[in-house]
Every structure is written in C-alpha cells, then in structure tokens.
Tab-separated table of C-alpha atoms in Angstrom:
chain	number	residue	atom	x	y	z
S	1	UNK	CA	137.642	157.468	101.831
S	2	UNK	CA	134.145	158.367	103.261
S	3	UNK	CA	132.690	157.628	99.379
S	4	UNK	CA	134.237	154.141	99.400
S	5	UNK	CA	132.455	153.230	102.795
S	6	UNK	CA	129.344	154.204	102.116
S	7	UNK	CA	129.621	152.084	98.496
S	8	UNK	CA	131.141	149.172	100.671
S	9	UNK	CA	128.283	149.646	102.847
S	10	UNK	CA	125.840	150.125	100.346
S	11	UNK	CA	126.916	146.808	98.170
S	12	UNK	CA	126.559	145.153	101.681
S	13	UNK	CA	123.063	146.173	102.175
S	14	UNK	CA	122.492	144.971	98.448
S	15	UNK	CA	123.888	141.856	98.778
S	16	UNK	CA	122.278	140.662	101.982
S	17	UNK	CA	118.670	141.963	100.868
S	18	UNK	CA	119.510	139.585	97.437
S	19	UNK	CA	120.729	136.942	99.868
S	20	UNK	CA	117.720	137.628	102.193
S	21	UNK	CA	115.187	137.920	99.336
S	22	UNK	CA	116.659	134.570	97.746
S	23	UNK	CA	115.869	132.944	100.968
S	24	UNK	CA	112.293	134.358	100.798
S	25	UNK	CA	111.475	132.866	97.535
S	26	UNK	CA	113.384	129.682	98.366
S	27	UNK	CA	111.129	128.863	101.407
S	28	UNK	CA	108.042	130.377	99.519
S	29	UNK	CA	108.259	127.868	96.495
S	30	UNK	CA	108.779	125.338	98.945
S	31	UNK	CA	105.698	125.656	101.604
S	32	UNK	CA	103.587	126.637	98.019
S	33	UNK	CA	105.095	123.104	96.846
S	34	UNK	CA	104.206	121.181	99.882
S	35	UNK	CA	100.619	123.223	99.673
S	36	UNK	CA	100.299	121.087	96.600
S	37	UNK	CA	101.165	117.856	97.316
S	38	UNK	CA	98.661	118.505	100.191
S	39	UNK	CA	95.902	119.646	97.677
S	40	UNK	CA	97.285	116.671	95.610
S	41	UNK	CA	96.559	113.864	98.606
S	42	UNK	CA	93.286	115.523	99.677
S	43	UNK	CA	91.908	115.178	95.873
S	44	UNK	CA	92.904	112.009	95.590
S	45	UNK	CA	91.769	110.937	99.036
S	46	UNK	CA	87.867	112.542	98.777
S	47	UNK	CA	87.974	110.732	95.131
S	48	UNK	CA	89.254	107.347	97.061
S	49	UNK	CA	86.639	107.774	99.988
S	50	UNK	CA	83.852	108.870	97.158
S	51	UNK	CA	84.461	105.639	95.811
S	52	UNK	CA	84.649	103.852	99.420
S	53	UNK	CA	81.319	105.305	100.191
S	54	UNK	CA	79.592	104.542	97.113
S	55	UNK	CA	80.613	100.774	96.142
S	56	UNK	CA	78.597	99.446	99.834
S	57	UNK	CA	75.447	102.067	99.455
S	58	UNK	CA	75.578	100.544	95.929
S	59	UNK	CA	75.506	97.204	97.385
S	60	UNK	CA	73.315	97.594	100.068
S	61	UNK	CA	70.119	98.885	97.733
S	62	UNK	CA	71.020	96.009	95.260
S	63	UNK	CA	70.344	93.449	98.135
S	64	UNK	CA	67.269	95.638	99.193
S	65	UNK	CA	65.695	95.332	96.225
S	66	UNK	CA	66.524	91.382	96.462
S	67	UNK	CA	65.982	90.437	100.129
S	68	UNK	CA	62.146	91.535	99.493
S	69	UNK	CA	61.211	89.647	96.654
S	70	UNK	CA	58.404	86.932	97.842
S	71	UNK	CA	59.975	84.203	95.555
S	72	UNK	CA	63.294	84.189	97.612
S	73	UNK	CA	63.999	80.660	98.985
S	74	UNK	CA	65.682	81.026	102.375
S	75	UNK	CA	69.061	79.891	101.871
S	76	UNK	CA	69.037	82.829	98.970
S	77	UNK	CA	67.719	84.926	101.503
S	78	UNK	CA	70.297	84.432	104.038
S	79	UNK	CA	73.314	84.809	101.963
S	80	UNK	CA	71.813	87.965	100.853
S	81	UNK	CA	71.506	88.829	104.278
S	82	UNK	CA	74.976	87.943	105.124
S	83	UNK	CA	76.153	90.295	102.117
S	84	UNK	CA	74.068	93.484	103.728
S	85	UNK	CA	75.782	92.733	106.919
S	86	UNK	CA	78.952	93.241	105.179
S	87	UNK	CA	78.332	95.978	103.523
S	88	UNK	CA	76.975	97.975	106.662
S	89	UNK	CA	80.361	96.198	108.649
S	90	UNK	CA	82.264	98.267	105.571
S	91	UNK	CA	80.254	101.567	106.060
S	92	UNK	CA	81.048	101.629	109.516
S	93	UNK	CA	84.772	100.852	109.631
S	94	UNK	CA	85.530	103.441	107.119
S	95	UNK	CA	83.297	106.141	109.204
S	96	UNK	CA	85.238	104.711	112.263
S	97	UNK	CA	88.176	105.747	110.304
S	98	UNK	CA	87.205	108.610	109.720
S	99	UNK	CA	86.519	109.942	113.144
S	100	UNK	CA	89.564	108.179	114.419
S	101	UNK	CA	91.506	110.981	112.118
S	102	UNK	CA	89.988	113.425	113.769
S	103	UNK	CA	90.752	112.540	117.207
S	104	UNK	CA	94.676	111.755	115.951
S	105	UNK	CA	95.058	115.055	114.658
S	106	UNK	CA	93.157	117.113	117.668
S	107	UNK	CA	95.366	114.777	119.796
S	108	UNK	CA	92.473	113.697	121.607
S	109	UNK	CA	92.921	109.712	120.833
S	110	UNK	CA	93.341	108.699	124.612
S	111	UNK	CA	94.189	105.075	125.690
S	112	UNK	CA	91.989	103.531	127.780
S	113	UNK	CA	94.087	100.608	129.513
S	114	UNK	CA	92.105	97.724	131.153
S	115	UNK	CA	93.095	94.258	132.856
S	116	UNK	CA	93.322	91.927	129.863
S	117	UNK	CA	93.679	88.242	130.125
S	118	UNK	CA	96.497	88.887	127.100
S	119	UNK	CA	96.998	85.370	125.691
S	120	UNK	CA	92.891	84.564	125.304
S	121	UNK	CA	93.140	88.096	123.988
S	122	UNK	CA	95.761	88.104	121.357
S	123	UNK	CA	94.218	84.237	120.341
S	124	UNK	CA	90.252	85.311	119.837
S	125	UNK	CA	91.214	88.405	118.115
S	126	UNK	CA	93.586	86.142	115.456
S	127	UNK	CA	91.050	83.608	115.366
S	128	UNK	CA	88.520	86.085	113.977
S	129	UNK	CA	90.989	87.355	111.153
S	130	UNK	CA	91.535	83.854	110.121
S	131	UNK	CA	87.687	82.958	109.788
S	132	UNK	CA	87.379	86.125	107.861
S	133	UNK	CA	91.245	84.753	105.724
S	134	UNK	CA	90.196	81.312	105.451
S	135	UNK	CA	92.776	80.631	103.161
S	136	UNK	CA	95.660	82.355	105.223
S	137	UNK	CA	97.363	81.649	108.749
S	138	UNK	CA	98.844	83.286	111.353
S	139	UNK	CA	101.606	81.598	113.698
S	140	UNK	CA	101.688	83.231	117.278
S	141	UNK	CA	104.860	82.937	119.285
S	142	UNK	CA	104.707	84.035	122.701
S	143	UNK	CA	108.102	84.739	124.620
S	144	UNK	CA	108.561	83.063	128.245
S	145	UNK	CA	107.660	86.482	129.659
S	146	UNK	CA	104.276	86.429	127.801
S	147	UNK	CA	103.903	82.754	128.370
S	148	UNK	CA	103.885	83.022	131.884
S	149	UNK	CA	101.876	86.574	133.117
S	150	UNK	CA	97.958	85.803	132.303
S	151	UNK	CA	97.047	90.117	132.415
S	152	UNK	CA	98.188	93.145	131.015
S	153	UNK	CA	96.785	96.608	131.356
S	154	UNK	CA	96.398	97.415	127.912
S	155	UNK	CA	93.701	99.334	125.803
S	156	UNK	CA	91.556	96.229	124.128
S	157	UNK	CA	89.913	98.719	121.472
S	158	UNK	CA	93.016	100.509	120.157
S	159	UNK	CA	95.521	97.203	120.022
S	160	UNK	CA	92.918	95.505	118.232
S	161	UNK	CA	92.608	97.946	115.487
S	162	UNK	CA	96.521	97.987	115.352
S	163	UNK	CA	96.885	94.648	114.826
S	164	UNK	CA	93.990	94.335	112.518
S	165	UNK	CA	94.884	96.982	110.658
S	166	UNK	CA	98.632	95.231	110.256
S	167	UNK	CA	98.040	91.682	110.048
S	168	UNK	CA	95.147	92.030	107.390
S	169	UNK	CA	97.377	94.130	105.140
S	170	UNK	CA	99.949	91.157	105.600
S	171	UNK	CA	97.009	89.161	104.175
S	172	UNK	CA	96.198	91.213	101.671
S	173	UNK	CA	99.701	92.024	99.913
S	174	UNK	CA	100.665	88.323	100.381
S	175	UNK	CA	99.680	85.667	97.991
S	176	UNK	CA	96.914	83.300	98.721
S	177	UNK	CA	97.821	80.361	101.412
S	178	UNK	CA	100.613	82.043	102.632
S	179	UNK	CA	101.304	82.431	106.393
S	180	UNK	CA	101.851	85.576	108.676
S	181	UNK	CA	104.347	85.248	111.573
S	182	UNK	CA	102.907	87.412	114.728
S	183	UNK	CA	105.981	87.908	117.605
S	184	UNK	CA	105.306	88.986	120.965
S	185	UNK	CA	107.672	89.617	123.875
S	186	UNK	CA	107.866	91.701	127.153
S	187	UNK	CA	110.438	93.529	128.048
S	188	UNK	CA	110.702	96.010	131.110
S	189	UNK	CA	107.409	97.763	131.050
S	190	UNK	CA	106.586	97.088	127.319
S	191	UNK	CA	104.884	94.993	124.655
S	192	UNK	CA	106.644	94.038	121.917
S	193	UNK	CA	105.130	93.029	118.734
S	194	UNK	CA	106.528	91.911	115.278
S	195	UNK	CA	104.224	91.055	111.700
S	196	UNK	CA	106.002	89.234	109.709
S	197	UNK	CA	105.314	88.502	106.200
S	198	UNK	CA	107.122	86.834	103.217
S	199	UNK	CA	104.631	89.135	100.850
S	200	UNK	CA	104.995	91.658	97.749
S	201	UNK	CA	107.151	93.985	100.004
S	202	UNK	CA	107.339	97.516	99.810
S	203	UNK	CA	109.392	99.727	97.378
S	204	UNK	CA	112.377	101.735	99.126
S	205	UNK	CA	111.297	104.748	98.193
S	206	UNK	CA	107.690	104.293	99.906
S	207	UNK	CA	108.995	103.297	103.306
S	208	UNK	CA	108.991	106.911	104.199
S	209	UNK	CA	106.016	107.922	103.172
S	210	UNK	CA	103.398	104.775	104.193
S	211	UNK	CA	102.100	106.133	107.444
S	212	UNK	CA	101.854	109.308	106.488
S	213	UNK	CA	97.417	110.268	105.794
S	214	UNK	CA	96.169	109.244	102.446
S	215	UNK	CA	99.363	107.772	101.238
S	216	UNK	CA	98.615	104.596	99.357
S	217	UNK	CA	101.253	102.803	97.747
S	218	UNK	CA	101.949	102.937	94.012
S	219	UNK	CA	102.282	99.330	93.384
S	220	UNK	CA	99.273	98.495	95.595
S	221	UNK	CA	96.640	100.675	94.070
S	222	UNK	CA	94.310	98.153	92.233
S	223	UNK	CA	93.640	97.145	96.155
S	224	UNK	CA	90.411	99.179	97.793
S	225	UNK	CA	91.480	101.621	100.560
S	226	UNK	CA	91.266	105.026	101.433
S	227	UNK	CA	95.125	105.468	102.613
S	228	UNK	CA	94.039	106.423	106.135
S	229	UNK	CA	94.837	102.747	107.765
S	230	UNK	CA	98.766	102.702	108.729
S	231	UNK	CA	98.482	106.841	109.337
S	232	UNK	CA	95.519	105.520	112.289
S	233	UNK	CA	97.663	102.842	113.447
S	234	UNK	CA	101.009	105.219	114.176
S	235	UNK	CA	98.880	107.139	115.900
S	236	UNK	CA	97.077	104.796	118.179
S	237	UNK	CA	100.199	103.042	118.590
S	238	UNK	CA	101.672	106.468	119.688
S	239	UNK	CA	98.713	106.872	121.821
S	240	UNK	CA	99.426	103.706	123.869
S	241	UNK	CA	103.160	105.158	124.463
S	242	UNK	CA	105.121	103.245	121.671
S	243	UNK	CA	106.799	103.540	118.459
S	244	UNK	CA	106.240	101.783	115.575
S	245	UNK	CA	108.673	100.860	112.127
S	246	UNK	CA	108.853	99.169	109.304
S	247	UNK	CA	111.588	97.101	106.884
S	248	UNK	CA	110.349	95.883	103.968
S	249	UNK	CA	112.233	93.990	100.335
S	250	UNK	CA	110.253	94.183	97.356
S	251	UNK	CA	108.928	90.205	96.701
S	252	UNK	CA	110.863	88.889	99.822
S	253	UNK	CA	107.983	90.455	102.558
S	254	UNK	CA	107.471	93.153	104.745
S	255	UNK	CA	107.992	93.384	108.440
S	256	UNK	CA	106.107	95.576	110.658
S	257	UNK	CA	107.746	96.663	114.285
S	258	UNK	CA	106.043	98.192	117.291
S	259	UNK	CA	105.839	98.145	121.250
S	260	UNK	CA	103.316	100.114	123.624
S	261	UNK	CA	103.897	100.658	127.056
S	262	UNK	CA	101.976	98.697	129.955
C-alpha cells in the first residue's frame, strides 16, 4: 500500500514537472518569437530610416553644387532654392519623429493645452495641407457645438501633427483629385474628430497592427516612410487624454476615429 503511494506520488511529481516544463518551453519559444519579429521591425526600420536620411542629404549637395554656379538665371536659382528648403523641411520632420519616439516611449510626451481660437485653427492648418495637395480637398464640417464656442484649451503643436499626420496619409493612399471629409463635434468635455476617405483602404489583417512602431503596410510599401507616423499619432493622441480607431475596406476608403479631452 505504502509502495503504490509513493509511485502515485512519484508519477504526480513527473507529470506536473512535464506539464510545468511544457509550459516553460511554450512561453520560451514564444517571447524568443516575439524577440524576432522585434529584431525583424528594427532591421527593417534602420534600413527604411537609412534610406529616409540619405535620399534629402543626397538632394541637398546636388542643389549645392547647382545653387553656386555663376551662370544660374534667377528663376533657376529660386526653384533650386525652393527644392533645398524641402529637403531640410524633410530632414527635420523625420528627426522630429524621431525624438517624438523617444518621449512616447519614456512617457514623457506632455500636452501643453493653450486658448485656441479653434475654427481659425482647424481652417489655417487645412489650408496649408491643401497648398502643399493642390490637387486634393478637404471638406470641414463643424457641429453646432463647434460652430458656436470661438476657444478651446487644446495643445496647438500635438493636434497639428495628429491631424497632419492623418489627413496627409488620406492624401496619399487616395487617388489624385479626390476629396477628404474632416468631422468635428463636441461632446461633454471632448473633441471629436473623424478623417474620412473613399481611398485604397486597408487590408483586415493590418488593422491591428498599423499603429504599432515601424509597421508599414504591405500594400503601401512603394510609398516613402519610416513606419513611425500613426505609432506618434496614438501616442500624442493618448497624450491629450483620448483614444483613437480605425475602420477601413480595401478600395472603398479608410476612416480614422479619435477625440482628446479639453
């Protein structure tokens, strides 16, 4: 009786050190997998940024070389001039970028809210998009509660680069001459905003994935981008106290959803 105890006991033992070291291996072949797919995204995003980096330093000695030749006429010289200024714009959003990651992931990306005068705001900062789209629009629709308030403590800096970030990506996975539907409404103590588009949508099996650092969409990698810009925005959008989604239909458009607290 004793003998068949101890074996009970002793198959016990066996069993739950299999079941225990089963575990062990499970969760180790998973963290080494996810280890990986990290190493994976970081190689892909220093050969992405490499790239970034490179193509406007490129640039910018090409037009050096050009913008000091004697025999430059000045209409030459000032579209050359205009092209170094875009270049050096490019440099420093990407290094903005950059340094905006750090702050996200220290948690150290503060908002700084300010009286805004929200309409004038929202207007200027759509008007610039579409002088840099010229061949795209964007239809504002303002709900009563918008319509009729004139400030809103919001930070001017971080919305900006949200709905940069959101509308220009509208822009840029949307054919030519097509139009970009920007919602915004108030309710209780928060902005709502919605970016509508009727672009090349996003697969189903991406939607989980896009703001997430250095993803870049399969179907969208022919355009130039380090991956970084929807990871910044949930995170300043977080920083200002909201939430932001996303629905999206492959060909139909994509539809991006957020609200920050004021």
């Amino acid at each position: 009786m004793i003998i068949s105890l101890a074996v009970g006991t002793l198959v016990q033992i066996f069993q739950d050190t299999t079941d225990d070291l089963a575990k062990h291996y499970a969760v180790q072949e998973q963290t080494i997998s996810e280890l990986k797919n990290i190493a994976d995204l970081k190689e892909d995003f220093i050969s992405v940024a490499s790239h970034e980096l490179r193509t406007p330093i490129t640039s910018l000695f090409a037009y050096m070389n050009v913008v000091n030749d004697p025999r430059l006429d000045s209409v030459k010289r000032l579209e050359v001039q205009e092209g170094m200024d875009r270049q050096i714009r490019r440099l420093h959003d990407l290094v903005e970028d950059l340094l905006t990651v750090g702050l996200i992931d220290s948690d150290r990306s503060e908002a700084v809210s300010e009286a805004t005068d929200f309409k004038v705001y929202i207007n200027e900062l759509v008007l610039d998009l579409q002088q840099a789209n010229t061949n795209r629009e964007v239809v504002i629709t303002f709900d009563k509660e918008v319509t009729r308030a004139k400030n809103y403590s919001v930070d001017r800096n971080f919305l900006r680069r949200v709905l940069n970030n959101l509308i220009q990506n509208s822009f840029n996975y949307s054919e030519i001459n097509t139009k970009v539907f920007l919602d915004i409404s108030k309710m209780d103590d928060k902005l709502y905003f919605q970016i509508k588009d009727h672009g090349f949508g996003i697969d189903e099996n991406e939607l989980e994935s896009i703001f997430e650092k250095f993803h870049r969409a399969k179907q969208n990698r022919n355009i130039s981008g380090t991956g970084l810009g929807l990871y910044i925005v949930k995170g300043l959008v977080e920083s200002m106290g909201g939430e932001i989604s996303v629905e999206s239909v492959p060909n139909e458009g994509t539809t991006m959803k957020f609200y920050i607290a004021i």
